[in-house]
Amino acid sequence: MSGDTIVKPTTYGGVPPVLVDYAATAGFSWADARRRLAPGGRLNIAAVALDRQLELGRGDVTALRCIDRGGAVTEVSYRDLHGQACRFANLLQGLGVGRGGRVFSLLGRVPELHVAVLGTLRQGAVFSPLFAAFGPGPVLDRLQLGRAEVVVTTDQLYRRRIKDLRGQVPTLRHVLVLDPEPDIADEVVDLRAALAAASPDHPLAPTTDEDMALLHFTSGTTGTPKGAVHVHAAVVAHHVSAASALDLRPGDTYWCTADPGWVTGISYGVIAPLTHGVTSVVDAREFDARGWYGVLAEHGVNVWYTAPTALRMLMRSGSEVAAEFDLSALRHIASVGEPLNPEVVLWGQRALGLPVHDNWWQTETGAIMISNYRSMDIRPGSMGRPLPGVEATVLARGDDGRALVVDGAVTPVPAGELGELALRRGWPSMFRGYLDADARYRSAFAGDWYLTGDLARVDVDGYFWFVGRADDVIKSAGHLIGPFEVESALMEHGAVAEAGVIGKPDELAGELVKAFVTVKPGVVADDALRRDLLAFGRRRLGGLAPREIEFDQHLPHTSSGKVMRRLLKARELGLPEGDLSTLEATR
Ligand code: ATP
Ligand code: MG
């Protein structure tokens, strides 16, 4: 575990944190949280996100502030969004898509995405988002695996991605297209026209807590993406975690930068903020440092949920750019998706006026599980502590590097020791299956514990420290080395923008640590810098230091933004590159 630095909580304009005292949450109960959200009994994600908000008198509050690609801003109130979602549900009803029917989206960040998610859930159907930049293969695989009945998309994406493969997805009956050109009018449903023609009154489907609601594909960082099944009860975890981990509360302006093609973009981009009656900024534009600071400043964003890769890009663009903008409305910054380098936490404090709060979760967990809270000291490099209601532990491992299970039983390791991160089953957003992969689902559990596939340590104060994925950890000369620690150390060097670290087979050491390094703009990547970085690594890391450094201005990322170490490794070793369906095209 690294770092003696501690970042103390500050009072940020005198607004107290939602979670005031972590120690006082010991009596937290999911059942109580559920009752508070749906006192009438029936639980449906869309009802918590919209109907409940209207009941609470928030109909006129702006739910979405949408910025289109040209920068034009439109607002959608809770009442309007509710009406649109009801129309979408009626549209599905008219198309014969009912409870359990599968509705997929291939859309960017547009308000129709929200309408489709909420209308689908209201109708009791299942929603599955696809990443709009997927190539034809990944789209086809997922539509087939998910037995898609409906796809919601744009004219352009329909032509590029859906039209030609319709014949290969026998379950696919309808494609709803946003603003179709006349030449495809016979093949598709004109979404806007169909919504306008549908009734805004829709009886909520009689869903149960355990009805399937969302199908999310994992990022494919370690292999072929898996389809994780989630149920309506998940909304209880979305709601609770957005309060405790993201500090969200009614009246906030909130911006989640995750793409809606991934779990974060739906759980925290669509659902969670609505359950709190906040205003979400929905920006259709691509990343641009000045553009992003502009959004934070102009829209007075209070809570910002983003990812390490985006923060590293902002850092790379220079703190002076941040200083041009008034970021004083910001109260909380959180990050998820891959390890958050300590350097980035501290840069946040210097350049943005707030430290970045790391949190950890997976597609499978459906909601934030481990987090740094506003009210708690941050230990930069640590993911924080389990959410109230979540029990996490670190389990002893067997020879295969995964948790050792003997007669169904597992053993926690003492504080400070490395093991597999596990969660006690029972939180509401836990996945209920991998689609068509029951055996794989069952093997993810040992007794009461869900085994996450990530390696971690927990310190004596209960802070969890991410070490690596069980598949990524490097064994060198008897040491176990998490690539993240090495990457973070390299990033402390002024010339380094980003790093990806792998184990490279070595006769003597088993594996040696090799780092691929992206340098900051204007830095010359030459031998002198390589030597300097090797020496810098040795000073910081001793025996864990990289022995080889290669400069690479285009590290491969997944389309959800993670450094794809398995691809760096495959390329290094000249091995097949494996499933590349989630490789980000360019950066
Ligand atoms: P696949 O399961 O297909 O290999 P994936 O695990 O990247 O892909 P996701 O569910 O999107 O798919 O990502 C979850 C994983 O991301 C976690 O298991 C962990 O490895 C990593 N991760 C997420 N948040 C953090 C964090 N705060 N710190 C470190 N790692 C994180
Ligand atoms: Mg995973």
XYZ file of C-alpha atoms and ligand atoms in Angstrom:
619
model
C 0.000 0.000 0.000
C 1.393 3.296 -1.012
C 1.234 6.796 0.189
C 1.232 8.465 3.579
C -0.587 11.411 2.096
C -4.037 11.944 3.486
C -6.517 14.364 2.008
C -8.814 15.749 4.667
C -12.477 16.406 3.968
C -13.278 20.074 3.460
C -16.549 21.872 3.847
C -16.998 23.080 0.250
C -19.063 26.175 0.710
C -20.563 24.961 3.976
C -22.787 22.329 2.361
C -22.610 19.278 4.620
C -22.119 15.886 2.964
C -25.162 13.639 2.468
C -23.314 10.859 4.275
C -22.224 12.762 7.348
C -20.797 9.970 9.431
C -19.707 6.679 7.920
C -19.462 5.019 11.325
C -23.120 5.765 11.989
C -24.313 3.728 9.000
C -23.787 0.334 10.633
C -27.528 -0.228 11.013
C -28.258 0.452 7.336
C -30.831 -1.915 5.822
C -31.587 -2.424 2.139
C -35.123 -3.468 3.035
C -35.745 -0.093 4.694
C -34.219 1.732 1.739
C -36.493 -0.194 -0.594
C -39.578 0.600 1.483
C -38.748 4.302 1.420
C -38.535 4.311 -2.376
C -41.669 2.303 -3.086
C -43.940 2.540 -0.069
C -46.891 1.367 -2.163
C -45.261 -1.971 -2.775
C -44.493 -2.355 -6.460
C -41.008 -1.433 -7.538
C -40.176 -0.347 -11.055
C -37.057 1.592 -11.976
C -38.935 4.010 -14.220
C -41.536 4.684 -11.527
C -38.862 5.577 -8.983
C -37.105 7.738 -11.564
C -40.203 9.600 -12.780
C -43.606 8.907 -11.172
C -42.183 9.302 -7.697
C -40.600 12.625 -8.692
C -43.952 13.933 -9.875
C -45.522 12.776 -6.608
C -42.816 14.714 -4.778
C -43.813 17.855 -6.693
C -40.800 17.941 -9.005
C -42.719 17.956 -12.292
C -41.436 21.369 -13.335
C -37.833 20.709 -12.359
C -35.464 20.329 -15.306
C -34.542 16.672 -15.570
C -32.211 16.952 -18.550
C -30.229 19.834 -19.887
C -29.175 18.536 -23.287
C -26.353 19.996 -25.321
C -26.384 18.853 -28.930
C -23.365 18.423 -31.159
C -23.655 22.003 -32.320
C -23.719 23.292 -28.728
C -27.444 24.178 -28.669
C -29.113 23.613 -25.288
C -32.620 22.244 -24.711
C -34.276 21.384 -21.429
C -36.653 18.565 -20.555
C -38.678 18.729 -17.341
C -39.561 15.726 -15.186
C -43.166 16.044 -16.327
C -42.212 16.055 -20.006
C -39.827 13.152 -19.595
C -42.527 11.170 -17.816
C -44.950 11.888 -20.660
C -42.416 10.884 -23.284
C -41.541 7.685 -21.441
C -45.240 6.794 -21.239
C -45.572 7.391 -24.971
C -42.574 5.154 -25.609
C -44.109 2.446 -23.430
C -47.359 2.698 -25.394
C -45.418 2.536 -28.622
C -43.851 -0.735 -27.469
C -47.248 -1.982 -26.385
C -48.576 -1.229 -29.868
C -45.691 -3.142 -31.407
C -46.468 -6.138 -29.230
C -43.386 -5.799 -27.033
C -44.327 -6.590 -23.474
C -42.848 -7.852 -20.214
C -39.419 -9.352 -20.758
C -39.191 -8.124 -24.387
C -35.706 -6.942 -25.315
C -35.124 -3.381 -26.423
C -31.624 -2.357 -27.504
C -30.263 1.109 -28.142
C -27.506 2.234 -30.442
C -27.484 5.913 -29.580
C -25.179 8.619 -28.340
C -25.967 11.040 -25.554
C -29.375 12.277 -26.663
C -32.588 12.717 -24.656
C -34.304 9.964 -26.681
C -31.954 7.536 -24.961
C -33.498 8.481 -21.611
C -36.973 8.197 -23.087
C -36.193 4.736 -24.456
C -34.669 3.462 -21.196
C -37.529 4.682 -19.040
C -40.308 3.776 -21.469
C -38.920 0.262 -21.852
C -38.706 -0.282 -18.095
C -42.164 1.167 -17.543
C -43.555 -1.350 -20.020
C -41.828 -4.151 -18.101
C -39.489 -4.842 -21.010
C -35.704 -5.198 -20.762
C -33.300 -2.507 -21.861
C -29.817 -3.168 -23.225
C -27.560 -0.324 -24.363
C -24.947 -0.746 -27.079
C -21.991 1.518 -27.577
C -22.661 3.688 -30.642
C -19.085 3.350 -31.921
C -19.208 -0.463 -32.029
C -18.336 -2.025 -35.383
C -20.786 -4.403 -37.113
C -19.418 -7.579 -35.468
C -19.882 -6.453 -31.854
C -23.353 -5.128 -32.625
C -24.439 -8.385 -34.275
C -23.020 -10.583 -31.485
C -24.853 -8.667 -28.804
C -28.168 -8.422 -30.646
C -28.082 -12.167 -31.243
C -26.988 -13.084 -27.728
C -29.557 -10.696 -26.242
C -32.371 -11.817 -28.589
C -33.188 -8.234 -29.492
C -36.774 -7.522 -30.514
C -36.431 -3.772 -30.957
C -33.488 -1.495 -31.718
C -33.637 2.258 -31.184
C -31.091 4.190 -33.224
C -30.375 7.093 -35.558
C -30.723 7.220 -39.323
C -26.971 7.136 -39.805
C -26.341 4.274 -37.409
C -29.238 2.314 -38.865
C -27.653 2.457 -42.304
C -24.153 1.738 -41.031
C -24.819 -0.924 -38.482
C -28.303 -2.388 -38.448
C -29.728 -2.502 -41.967
C -27.464 -5.233 -43.304
C -27.655 -7.503 -40.311
C -31.416 -7.506 -39.786
C -31.680 -10.833 -41.572
C -29.195 -12.376 -39.151
C -31.151 -11.474 -36.018
C -34.402 -13.433 -36.383
C -35.879 -12.037 -33.158
C -35.497 -8.429 -34.334
C -38.917 -7.172 -35.380
C -38.774 -3.389 -35.249
C -36.185 -0.684 -35.637
C -37.144 2.715 -34.257
C -35.194 5.466 -35.932
C -34.682 9.052 -34.915
C -35.405 11.280 -37.926
C -35.267 8.704 -40.741
C -34.842 9.957 -44.301
C -37.766 9.089 -46.602
C -35.891 6.305 -48.440
C -35.925 4.046 -45.354
C -39.410 5.003 -44.218
C -40.839 1.595 -45.158
C -38.254 -0.383 -43.227
C -38.271 1.440 -39.933
C -40.558 3.170 -37.454
C -40.137 6.933 -37.320
C -39.526 7.345 -33.608
C -40.525 10.974 -33.249
C -43.714 10.562 -35.261
C -44.657 7.385 -33.413
C -44.108 9.050 -30.050
C -46.228 11.997 -31.064
C -49.017 9.638 -32.080
C -48.856 7.552 -28.891
C -50.844 8.305 -25.760
C -49.036 9.979 -22.845
C -51.033 7.847 -20.394
C -49.641 4.453 -19.676
C -50.445 2.050 -16.862
C -47.232 1.007 -15.153
C -46.446 -2.646 -15.883
C -46.910 -4.928 -12.857
C -43.195 -5.623 -12.436
C -41.741 -7.363 -9.405
C -38.419 -6.595 -7.736
C -36.891 -9.606 -9.447
C -38.101 -8.934 -12.989
C -35.243 -8.584 -15.431
C -34.804 -4.914 -16.276
C -31.354 -4.280 -17.731
C -28.883 -6.294 -19.723
C -25.382 -4.843 -19.626
C -22.377 -6.168 -21.475
C -19.033 -5.927 -19.669
C -16.180 -3.884 -21.117
C -14.224 -6.845 -22.459
C -11.011 -5.719 -20.768
C -9.985 -9.250 -19.845
C -11.683 -11.232 -22.610
C -14.977 -11.741 -24.381
C -17.682 -9.443 -22.986
C -20.319 -11.066 -20.782
C -24.007 -10.116 -20.633
C -24.862 -9.283 -17.028
C -28.540 -9.487 -16.096
C -29.991 -6.903 -13.680
C -33.439 -6.597 -12.123
C -35.724 -3.752 -11.042
C -34.550 -3.972 -7.421
C -31.239 -2.503 -8.630
C -32.731 0.965 -8.444
C -32.533 0.846 -4.659
C -28.747 0.569 -4.932
C -28.551 3.221 -7.656
C -30.456 5.646 -5.460
C -28.664 4.957 -2.195
C -25.170 4.950 -3.707
C -25.757 8.176 -5.609
C -26.521 9.841 -2.283
C -23.713 8.387 -0.208
C -20.941 8.068 -2.788
C -21.793 10.876 -5.213
C -23.268 13.242 -2.613
C -26.272 13.860 -4.902
C -29.330 15.640 -3.557
C -32.382 17.377 -5.022
C -31.538 20.731 -6.562
C -28.128 19.639 -7.833
C -26.825 20.019 -11.337
C -24.987 16.839 -12.164
C -22.837 15.638 -15.030
C -21.965 12.016 -15.675
C -19.595 11.828 -18.611
C -19.861 8.054 -19.141
C -21.141 6.887 -22.486
C -24.681 5.453 -22.309
C -23.383 2.330 -24.056
C -21.947 1.148 -20.729
C -23.298 0.405 -17.310
C -22.136 3.685 -15.742
C -23.892 5.696 -18.428
C -27.202 4.010 -17.606
C -26.987 3.463 -13.828
C -25.505 6.882 -13.067
C -26.080 8.740 -16.346
C -29.818 8.023 -16.587
C -31.347 6.299 -13.562
C -29.684 7.422 -10.310
C -29.810 11.193 -10.910
C -33.519 11.058 -11.783
C -34.277 9.185 -8.564
C -32.904 12.224 -6.722
C -34.763 14.866 -8.702
C -31.551 16.492 -9.923
C -30.828 18.199 -13.234
C -28.497 16.170 -15.451
C -26.307 17.689 -18.100
C -26.383 15.465 -21.195
C -23.639 16.553 -23.578
C -23.574 14.886 -26.996
C -20.144 16.272 -27.872
C -16.821 14.478 -27.734
C -14.069 15.115 -25.218
C -12.272 18.390 -25.468
C -10.495 19.897 -22.462
C -11.738 23.465 -22.885
C -15.183 22.200 -23.855
C -15.423 20.111 -20.694
C -14.297 22.875 -18.372
C -16.776 25.066 -20.215
C -19.635 22.681 -19.369
C -18.638 22.568 -15.704
C -18.450 26.348 -15.508
C -21.378 27.452 -17.690
C -23.871 24.978 -16.293
C -22.711 25.345 -12.701
C -22.192 21.617 -12.297
C -22.211 20.662 -8.589
C -21.432 16.971 -8.864
C -19.276 15.508 -11.598
C -18.864 11.774 -12.189
C -16.143 10.889 -14.635
C -13.298 8.448 -15.311
C -9.547 8.321 -14.731
C -8.762 8.369 -18.421
C -10.696 11.627 -18.899
C -9.039 13.149 -15.850
C -5.622 12.128 -17.137
C -6.405 13.796 -20.450
C -7.400 16.981 -18.642
C -4.231 16.787 -16.590
C -2.237 16.325 -19.775
C -3.783 19.467 -21.250
C -2.326 21.501 -18.358
C -3.625 23.042 -15.131
C -3.482 26.516 -16.659
C -6.423 25.595 -18.872
C -8.500 24.718 -15.797
C -7.576 28.059 -14.245
C -9.341 29.936 -17.061
C -12.730 28.666 -15.857
C -14.913 29.368 -12.840
C -15.409 25.946 -11.281
C -16.691 27.255 -7.970
C -20.076 25.487 -8.257
C -18.334 22.088 -8.083
C -18.889 20.360 -4.751
C -17.904 16.772 -5.498
C -15.845 14.954 -8.110
C -15.975 11.176 -8.391
C -14.271 8.725 -10.703
C -14.736 5.109 -11.693
C -13.697 2.504 -14.233
C -10.058 1.844 -13.627
C -7.514 2.667 -10.970
C -7.304 6.346 -10.096
C -3.672 7.286 -9.763
C -2.859 9.188 -6.536
C -1.307 11.852 -8.721
C -4.728 12.524 -10.249
C -6.440 12.824 -6.847
C -3.935 15.471 -5.840
C -3.984 17.216 -9.208
C -7.745 17.582 -8.744
C -7.159 19.352 -5.489
C -4.585 21.693 -7.024
C -6.164 22.393 -10.402
C -9.902 21.988 -9.769
C -10.038 22.910 -6.103
C -11.360 19.486 -5.061
C -9.756 16.081 -4.713
C -11.133 13.334 -6.923
C -13.085 10.636 -5.059
C -12.352 7.214 -6.458
C -14.955 4.514 -6.339
C -15.031 0.922 -7.457
C -17.661 -1.283 -8.994
C -18.301 -3.565 -11.953
C -20.949 -4.243 -14.547
C -21.824 -7.258 -12.388
C -22.311 -5.268 -9.180
C -24.688 -2.840 -10.927
C -23.862 0.013 -8.560
C -20.974 1.567 -6.649
C -19.712 -0.864 -3.998
C -16.579 0.768 -2.581
C -16.103 4.485 -2.414
C -14.381 7.507 -0.971
C -17.009 9.646 0.734
C -17.037 13.396 1.063
C -16.985 13.156 4.836
C -14.012 10.812 5.050
C -10.256 11.267 4.713
C -9.021 10.223 1.291
C -5.951 8.060 1.104
C -4.937 8.718 -2.500
C -4.603 5.429 -4.352
C -7.281 3.724 -2.232
C -10.743 2.972 -3.629
C -12.188 3.820 -0.221
C -14.547 1.824 1.959
C -17.609 -0.333 1.269
C -20.938 1.346 0.750
C -23.262 1.149 3.752
C -25.085 -2.155 3.255
C -22.184 -3.736 1.370
C -19.763 -6.137 2.982
C -16.429 -6.513 1.224
C -13.492 -8.716 2.081
C -10.188 -9.932 0.689
C -9.828 -13.698 0.296
C -6.795 -15.978 0.379
C -5.842 -17.310 -3.053
C -4.957 -20.686 -4.442
C -2.372 -21.615 -7.061
C -4.485 -20.278 -9.923
C -4.357 -16.809 -8.377
C -8.090 -16.749 -7.610
C -9.803 -17.161 -4.234
C -9.167 -20.576 -2.728
C -12.465 -22.383 -2.182
C -12.417 -25.494 -0.015
C -15.750 -27.293 0.375
C -17.504 -24.103 -0.615
C -15.701 -22.116 2.092
C -13.252 -19.238 1.687
C -10.793 -17.572 4.064
C -10.235 -13.824 4.458
C -6.606 -12.699 4.631
C -5.296 -10.449 7.409
C -5.109 -6.687 6.826
C -2.382 -5.690 4.384
C -2.225 -8.997 2.547
C -3.033 -9.498 -1.076
C -6.076 -11.524 -2.093
C -9.188 -11.589 -4.253
C -11.758 -8.923 -3.555
C -15.143 -10.456 -2.684
C -18.580 -9.096 -1.753
C -21.217 -10.745 0.404
C -24.267 -11.465 -1.749
C -27.507 -9.692 -1.061
C -27.182 -6.114 -2.326
C -30.089 -5.247 -4.620
C -28.144 -4.470 -7.812
C -26.169 -7.698 -7.792
C -26.327 -9.317 -11.241
C -28.717 -12.254 -11.380
C -26.969 -14.110 -14.177
C -24.693 -14.013 -17.191
C -26.844 -14.420 -20.250
C -26.633 -17.999 -21.541
C -23.716 -18.750 -19.218
C -25.116 -20.271 -16.035
C -22.028 -22.245 -15.160
C -19.897 -19.133 -15.433
C -22.343 -17.297 -13.193
C -22.302 -20.017 -10.554
C -18.522 -20.165 -10.591
C -18.404 -16.472 -9.704
C -19.732 -17.328 -6.240
C -18.347 -19.270 -3.296
C -21.004 -19.746 -0.639
C -22.169 -16.291 0.347
C -19.417 -14.486 -1.501
C -19.282 -13.045 -4.992
C -15.714 -13.294 -6.273
C -14.883 -10.169 -8.260
C -11.776 -11.284 -10.178
C -9.927 -8.204 -8.869
C -7.029 -8.381 -6.442
C -6.862 -6.005 -3.538
C -5.632 -5.344 -0.046
C -7.535 -3.887 2.862
C -5.687 -1.830 5.472
C -6.273 -1.865 9.211
C -8.701 1.043 8.914
C -10.845 -0.734 6.359
C -9.712 1.149 3.242
C -9.493 -1.050 0.140
C -6.548 -0.793 -2.259
C -6.846 -2.100 -5.791
C -3.834 -4.122 -6.904
C -4.878 -5.469 -10.294
C -7.084 -7.900 -12.062
C -6.320 -11.484 -11.210
C -5.304 -11.875 -14.893
C -3.019 -8.817 -14.976
C -0.855 -9.289 -11.928
C 2.838 -9.664 -12.663
C 4.998 -12.227 -10.897
C 8.595 -11.084 -11.002
C 11.461 -12.623 -9.026
C 9.088 -13.787 -6.327
C 7.266 -10.450 -6.037
C 3.640 -9.955 -6.976
C 3.327 -6.653 -8.762
C 0.120 -4.828 -9.584
C 0.536 -2.915 -12.856
C -1.425 -0.013 -11.419
C 1.178 0.769 -8.772
C 3.899 0.931 -11.396
C 1.773 3.038 -13.748
C 0.946 5.456 -10.954
C 4.588 5.835 -9.967
C 5.578 6.583 -13.557
C 2.840 9.183 -13.798
C 4.496 11.115 -10.999
C 7.282 11.903 -13.478
C 6.670 15.263 -15.134
C 7.072 13.910 -18.673
C 4.525 11.099 -18.409
C 0.895 11.476 -19.415
C -0.188 7.848 -19.165
C 1.351 4.407 -18.803
C 0.341 0.791 -19.370
C 2.334 -1.896 -17.608
C 2.566 -5.617 -18.354
C 4.593 -8.643 -17.316
C 6.904 -9.889 -20.037
C 8.187 -13.468 -19.753
C 11.779 -13.600 -18.556
C 13.903 -16.690 -17.986
C 15.476 -15.436 -14.814
C 12.708 -13.520 -13.083
C 9.671 -15.361 -14.461
C 8.296 -12.070 -15.652
C 9.820 -8.653 -15.894
C 7.940 -5.398 -15.716
C 7.591 -3.586 -19.015
C 5.992 -0.155 -19.279
C 4.458 1.489 -22.316
C 4.569 5.219 -21.776
C 2.683 8.099 -23.384
C 4.527 11.386 -22.933
C 2.948 14.797 -22.449
C 2.665 17.162 -25.420
C 5.961 18.828 -26.283
C 8.071 16.202 -24.507
C 10.715 14.472 -26.623
C 10.586 10.710 -26.126
C 14.231 9.811 -26.554
C 16.832 7.561 -24.952
C 17.782 10.159 -22.393
C 14.173 10.245 -21.169
C 13.992 6.458 -21.192
C 17.074 6.270 -18.948
C 15.686 8.962 -16.720
C 12.377 7.097 -16.365
C 14.100 3.805 -15.579
C 16.118 5.520 -12.856
C 13.034 7.353 -11.588
C 11.187 4.014 -11.428
C 14.026 2.403 -9.461
C 14.048 5.230 -6.945
C 10.283 5.011 -6.449
C 9.682 1.310 -6.683
C 12.941 -0.545 -6.051
C 12.423 -4.170 -7.035
C 9.033 -3.447 -8.619
C 10.467 -0.937 -11.101
C 10.017 -1.418 -14.834
C 13.026 -2.926 -16.566
C 11.897 -1.966 -20.041
C 10.212 1.165 -21.281
C 8.683 1.672 -24.681
C 7.193 4.974 -25.788
C 3.720 4.738 -27.260
C 1.525 7.752 -27.950
C -1.483 5.532 -28.723
C -2.011 3.139 -25.836
C -4.943 0.835 -26.626
C -8.038 1.648 -24.587
C -11.362 -0.091 -24.343
C -14.179 2.032 -25.659
C -15.201 2.551 -22.044
C -11.800 4.144 -21.478
C -9.581 1.549 -19.767
C -6.006 0.807 -20.760
C -6.199 -2.609 -22.444
C -3.197 -4.331 -20.906
C -4.068 -7.717 -22.339
C -3.675 -6.236 -25.821
C -0.325 -4.624 -24.986
C 0.761 -8.025 -23.769
C -0.541 -9.961 -26.770
C 1.203 -7.550 -29.117
C 4.409 -7.722 -27.129
C 4.403 -11.497 -27.267
C 3.168 -11.751 -30.842
C 0.070 -13.643 -29.679
C -3.431 -13.473 -31.146
C -5.060 -10.232 -30.086
C -8.271 -11.909 -28.904
C -11.687 -10.255 -28.746
C -11.234 -6.663 -29.928
C -14.905 -5.768 -30.056
C -14.487 -3.177 -27.328
C -11.195 -1.683 -28.482
C -11.518 2.052 -28.819
C -10.959 3.057 -32.437
C -8.820 6.154 -32.025
C -7.917 8.628 -29.430
P -14.441 -7.657 -18.566
O -15.133 -8.114 -17.325
O -15.212 -7.943 -19.805
O -12.995 -8.008 -18.640
P -14.305 -5.083 -17.321
O -14.066 -5.844 -16.075
O -13.347 -3.965 -17.633
O -14.405 -6.042 -18.559
P -16.422 -3.468 -16.293
O -17.456 -4.183 -15.557
O -16.782 -2.274 -17.102
O -15.762 -4.468 -17.298
O -15.298 -2.964 -15.327
C -15.149 -3.377 -14.003
C -13.703 -3.469 -13.664
O -13.048 -2.215 -13.852
C -13.419 -3.843 -12.239
O -13.525 -5.219 -12.010
C -11.995 -3.329 -12.071
O -11.046 -4.238 -12.601
C -12.016 -2.058 -12.895
N -12.325 -0.911 -12.036
C -13.486 -0.251 -11.939
N -13.383 0.761 -11.051
C -12.150 0.725 -10.562
C -11.441 1.504 -9.596
N -11.989 2.530 -8.978
N -10.169 1.143 -9.323
C -9.605 0.102 -9.964
N -10.212 -0.650 -10.867
C -11.469 -0.353 -11.186
Mg -14.930 -7.591 -15.380
